[in-house]
Amino acid sequence: MVSRIVVIGAGMAGARLARQLAPSATTRPFAVTVLGEEPHAPYNRVLLAEVLAGRYGPDVIALPPVPGGPGTVRRGVRAERIDRGTRTVHCADGSAVPYDRLVLATGSNPVLPPLRGIAGRLPDGVHPFRTLDDCLALAAAVRAGTRAVVVGGGLLGVSAARALAERGADVVVTHQGPDLMDRHLDPAAGALVRRHLEELGVEVHTECRARGLRHVGGRVTGVELADGFVLGAECVVLACGVRPRTSLAADAGLRVRQGIVVDDELRTSDPYVHAIGDCAEHAGTVYGLATPALEQADVLASLLATDAAAGGAGAPAVIPAAGAVTAADARPQPATSTGTGTGTGGGITAAPAEDSLHGTPAHPSPPSPAGPARARYTGTRALTRLTLGGTGSFDVAAFGEPSPQPGDDVVQLADATRGAYRKVIVRNDRLVGGVLLGDLATVGDLARTWEGDEALPPTPLLHLLTHDGGS
């Protein structure tokens, strides 16, 4: 019997899962439908800054197509409601899509800061920077000499500022924190990123809070700072972080904290509904990065294949393990902030995921069958990497903890002339954090050691830096 898999979200995680389950890639009995809200084919969101900078066209960042018929990926279709009782997704175009298993890959929304001058809609000239349409709108609005202000100096804001500078705009960055990218970098590394942007002609203001937007006739004219100073602007980019898109799950009664809560099998509080990517919260963590999203998609594809082979048309093959999320556990959670991007945002409160008539779980799982060990997602030790500048490579790579604790070993190399900086933190013979800046030919060995949580070899710690893309 064919198992109907419906994926809400055609981003990197949703498209990866659909490709893994597609008929041309496997003989597994799946009928996959992907509901994508954007009108574009799935694309690599990591490369949006390259499109904004003018180095790539939109077609270059398109992901490999999902095999299947014309209805496999439905573009421009927004899911509005999930009926867990009938296992149906209701869409804004009036269609209803039944499922045996539902996968939420809804991603995240840009955080809009509480600025004066934003009342219901953004003034003309004010742009978020999250989707391909955002990127194309920015590219169309910016020309050589355009005065552009980027609000937010985290990973997203720095990449947007660099791209706008390469387009010839006069760019100003305002950042509330003391250093650029302070969620990922230590102060010394943040200072080098600042110097690099300034060499590109970007004006940087740290410890500087934007208070409001000035606009005339509905078009932005400036950004007002907390001290009353106004930065003139023809274009404003809001790069204040992202917040997981969880409203669809919360409205369906699934458990939500910062993200949609999932267990090691990426199940939500309804065992017929899964969540992956930026919207998912696993073991208290919302990653908001590409690598964890892709790993989650791969694990879920394996689990769905196992269940289809063992249990037929999509019935979950196991009950939640001890400590996993269950429907009875889906009580309202206090709002908390999420740290998936360059800013902070609030979570939302979920209603109990129980049958509203009977007060029992809507879909109890059947007993667990005997069989081989199942795939599990146990978390990702991710490395964040960003390339800045078109002429003269300047890479940023960061992982783990940016600052040491008492008793940690720290190895640090700095070359102010070349703008290079490298630091790793070692605890109990294992890497616990690191920051690498400059012309990094490779961070391969160091990244593998970190991601695998491997014990360090018995060589001098200095070799960690000089043997990995060093000079």
PDB file of C-alpha atoms in Angstrom, residues 134-251:
ATOM      1  CA  ASP A 134      13.395  39.530  -0.467  1.00  0.00           C
ATOM      2  CA  CYS A 135      16.759  39.207  -2.189  1.00  0.00           C
ATOM      3  CA  LEU A 136      15.431  40.113  -5.639  1.00  0.00           C
ATOM      4  CA  ALA A 137      13.521  43.104  -4.253  1.00  0.00           C
ATOM      5  CA  LEU A 138      16.684  44.364  -2.563  1.00  0.00           C
ATOM      6  CA  ALA A 139      18.736  43.877  -5.709  1.00  0.00           C
ATOM      7  CA  ALA A 140      16.195  45.872  -7.701  1.00  0.00           C
ATOM      8  CA  ALA A 141      16.147  48.698  -5.132  1.00  0.00           C
ATOM      9  CA  VAL A 142      19.904  49.159  -4.774  1.00  0.00           C
ATOM     10  CA  ARG A 143      22.169  50.883  -7.238  1.00  0.00           C
ATOM     11  CA  ALA A 144      25.625  52.433  -6.959  1.00  0.00           C
ATOM     12  CA  GLY A 145      25.512  55.150  -4.319  1.00  0.00           C
ATOM     13  CA  THR A 146      22.233  54.058  -2.687  1.00  0.00           C
ATOM     14  CA  ARG A 147      22.299  54.852   1.047  1.00  0.00           C
ATOM     15  CA  ALA A 148      21.491  51.531   2.726  1.00  0.00           C
ATOM     16  CA  VAL A 149      21.227  50.940   6.488  1.00  0.00           C
ATOM     17  CA  VAL A 150      21.418  47.376   7.819  1.00  0.00           C
ATOM     18  CA  VAL A 151      19.814  46.967  11.249  1.00  0.00           C
ATOM     19  CA  GLY A 152      21.580  44.057  12.937  1.00  0.00           C
ATOM     20  CA  GLY A 153      25.232  43.033  12.857  1.00  0.00           C
ATOM     21  CA  GLY A 154      24.974  39.290  13.332  1.00  0.00           C
ATOM     22  CA  LEU A 155      25.631  36.615  10.725  1.00  0.00           C
ATOM     23  CA  LEU A 156      22.723  37.689   8.524  1.00  0.00           C
ATOM     24  CA  GLY A 157      23.421  41.416   8.810  1.00  0.00           C
ATOM     25  CA  VAL A 158      27.123  41.053   8.063  1.00  0.00           C
ATOM     26  CA  SER A 159      26.457  38.955   4.958  1.00  0.00           C
ATOM     27  CA  ALA A 160      23.806  41.433   3.739  1.00  0.00           C
ATOM     28  CA  ALA A 161      26.122  44.415   4.339  1.00  0.00           C
ATOM     29  CA  ARG A 162      28.953  42.798   2.435  1.00  0.00           C
ATOM     30  CA  ALA A 163      26.667  41.961  -0.497  1.00  0.00           C
ATOM     31  CA  LEU A 164      25.201  45.469  -0.655  1.00  0.00           C
ATOM     32  CA  ALA A 165      28.686  47.006  -0.540  1.00  0.00           C
ATOM     33  CA  GLU A 166      29.708  44.847  -3.486  1.00  0.00           C
ATOM     34  CA  ARG A 167      26.731  46.227  -5.401  1.00  0.00           C
ATOM     35  CA  GLY A 168      28.139  49.717  -4.843  1.00  0.00           C
ATOM     36  CA  ALA A 169      25.761  50.890  -2.127  1.00  0.00           C
ATOM     37  CA  ASP A 170      26.858  53.211   0.677  1.00  0.00           C
ATOM     38  CA  VAL A 171      26.224  50.864   3.592  1.00  0.00           C
ATOM     39  CA  VAL A 172      25.843  51.565   7.295  1.00  0.00           C
ATOM     40  CA  VAL A 173      25.462  48.758   9.869  1.00  0.00           C
ATOM     41  CA  THR A 174      23.884  49.400  13.276  1.00  0.00           C
ATOM     42  CA  HIS A 175      24.305  46.688  15.893  1.00  0.00           C
ATOM     43  CA  GLN A 176      23.060  46.708  19.455  1.00  0.00           C
ATOM     44  CA  GLY A 177      25.819  44.449  20.781  1.00  0.00           C
ATOM     45  CA  PRO A 178      29.409  45.432  21.517  1.00  0.00           C
ATOM     46  CA  ASP A 179      30.888  43.429  18.627  1.00  0.00           C
ATOM     47  CA  LEU A 180      29.760  42.159  15.240  1.00  0.00           C
ATOM     48  CA  MET A 181      28.589  38.531  15.155  1.00  0.00           C
ATOM     49  CA  ASP A 182      28.860  38.373  18.931  1.00  0.00           C
ATOM     50  CA  ARG A 183      26.719  35.230  19.096  1.00  0.00           C
ATOM     51  CA  HIS A 184      29.430  33.324  17.225  1.00  0.00           C
ATOM     52  CA  LEU A 185      32.697  35.219  17.704  1.00  0.00           C
ATOM     53  CA  ASP A 186      34.807  36.558  20.524  1.00  0.00           C
ATOM     54  CA  PRO A 187      35.623  40.302  20.636  1.00  0.00           C
ATOM     55  CA  ALA A 188      38.961  39.954  18.839  1.00  0.00           C
ATOM     56  CA  ALA A 189      37.379  38.085  15.929  1.00  0.00           C
ATOM     57  CA  GLY A 190      34.450  40.504  15.830  1.00  0.00           C
ATOM     58  CA  ALA A 191      36.901  43.389  15.534  1.00  0.00           C
ATOM     59  CA  LEU A 192      38.527  41.738  12.503  1.00  0.00           C
ATOM     60  CA  VAL A 193      35.147  41.262  10.815  1.00  0.00           C
ATOM     61  CA  ARG A 194      34.455  44.930  11.460  1.00  0.00           C
ATOM     62  CA  ARG A 195      37.796  45.921   9.941  1.00  0.00           C
ATOM     63  CA  HIS A 196      37.078  43.834   6.869  1.00  0.00           C
ATOM     64  CA  LEU A 197      33.680  45.459   6.342  1.00  0.00           C
ATOM     65  CA  GLU A 198      35.183  48.904   6.820  1.00  0.00           C
ATOM     66  CA  GLU A 199      37.773  48.098   4.162  1.00  0.00           C
ATOM     67  CA  LEU A 200      34.831  47.445   1.833  1.00  0.00           C
ATOM     68  CA  GLY A 201      33.528  50.927   2.644  1.00  0.00           C
ATOM     69  CA  VAL A 202      30.898  49.894   5.193  1.00  0.00           C
ATOM     70  CA  GLU A 203      30.287  52.245   8.120  1.00  0.00           C
ATOM     71  CA  VAL A 204      29.789  50.258  11.355  1.00  0.00           C
ATOM     72  CA  HIS A 205      28.117  51.407  14.579  1.00  0.00           C
ATOM     73  CA  THR A 206      28.142  48.952  17.505  1.00  0.00           C
ATOM     74  CA  GLU A 207      26.447  49.389  20.900  1.00  0.00           C
ATOM     75  CA  CYS A 208      23.920  51.351  18.912  1.00  0.00           C
ATOM     76  CA  ARG A 209      20.203  50.591  19.149  1.00  0.00           C
ATOM     77  CA  ALA A 210      17.817  51.523  16.377  1.00  0.00           C
ATOM     78  CA  ARG A 211      14.661  53.068  17.825  1.00  0.00           C
ATOM     79  CA  GLY A 212      12.498  53.869  14.833  1.00  0.00           C
ATOM     80  CA  LEU A 213      12.100  54.466  11.130  1.00  0.00           C
ATOM     81  CA  ARG A 214      11.544  57.849   9.541  1.00  0.00           C
ATOM     82  CA  HIS A 215       9.437  57.911   6.395  1.00  0.00           C
ATOM     83  CA  VAL A 216       7.663  60.421   4.176  1.00  0.00           C
ATOM     84  CA  GLY A 217       4.697  59.494   2.026  1.00  0.00           C
ATOM     85  CA  GLY A 218       5.106  55.857   2.975  1.00  0.00           C
ATOM     86  CA  ARG A 219       8.768  55.667   1.878  1.00  0.00           C
ATOM     87  CA  VAL A 220      11.625  55.302   4.328  1.00  0.00           C
ATOM     88  CA  THR A 221      13.982  58.250   4.715  1.00  0.00           C
ATOM     89  CA  GLY A 222      16.052  57.310   7.750  1.00  0.00           C
ATOM     90  CA  VAL A 223      16.701  55.185  10.823  1.00  0.00           C
ATOM     91  CA  GLU A 224      16.399  56.907  14.197  1.00  0.00           C
ATOM     92  CA  LEU A 225      18.857  55.728  16.859  1.00  0.00           C
ATOM     93  CA  ALA A 226      18.217  55.567  20.588  1.00  0.00           C
ATOM     94  CA  ASP A 227      20.268  58.745  21.173  1.00  0.00           C
ATOM     95  CA  GLY A 228      18.079  60.650  18.705  1.00  0.00           C
ATOM     96  CA  PHE A 229      20.590  60.700  15.846  1.00  0.00           C
ATOM     97  CA  VAL A 230      19.061  59.872  12.459  1.00  0.00           C
ATOM     98  CA  LEU A 231      20.890  57.910   9.786  1.00  0.00           C
ATOM     99  CA  GLY A 232      19.646  58.931   6.350  1.00  0.00           C
ATOM    100  CA  ALA A 233      18.498  55.945   4.329  1.00  0.00           C
ATOM    101  CA  GLU A 234      16.994  55.186   0.941  1.00  0.00           C
ATOM    102  CA  CYS A 235      16.941  51.482   1.774  1.00  0.00           C
ATOM    103  CA  VAL A 236      16.788  49.657   5.130  1.00  0.00           C
ATOM    104  CA  VAL A 237      17.505  45.967   5.676  1.00  0.00           C
ATOM    105  CA  LEU A 238      16.122  44.363   8.827  1.00  0.00           C
ATOM    106  CA  ALA A 239      18.550  41.602   9.813  1.00  0.00           C
ATOM    107  CA  CYS A 240      17.525  41.035  13.419  1.00  0.00           C
ATOM    108  CA  GLY A 241      17.384  37.277  13.451  1.00  0.00           C
ATOM    109  CA  VAL A 242      14.746  34.671  12.749  1.00  0.00           C
ATOM    110  CA  ARG A 243      11.969  32.951  14.665  1.00  0.00           C
ATOM    111  CA  PRO A 244      10.755  29.383  13.970  1.00  0.00           C
ATOM    112  CA  ARG A 245       7.435  29.234  12.126  1.00  0.00           C
ATOM    113  CA  THR A 246       5.301  27.332  14.591  1.00  0.00           C
ATOM    114  CA  SER A 247       1.812  28.825  14.347  1.00  0.00           C
ATOM    115  CA  LEU A 248       0.466  26.064  12.100  1.00  0.00           C
ATOM    116  CA  ALA A 249       1.649  23.428  14.575  1.00  0.00           C
ATOM    117  CA  ALA A 250       0.388  25.333  17.607  1.00  0.00           C
ATOM    118  CA  ASP A 251      -3.033  25.849  16.039  1.00  0.00           C
TER     119      ASP A 251
END
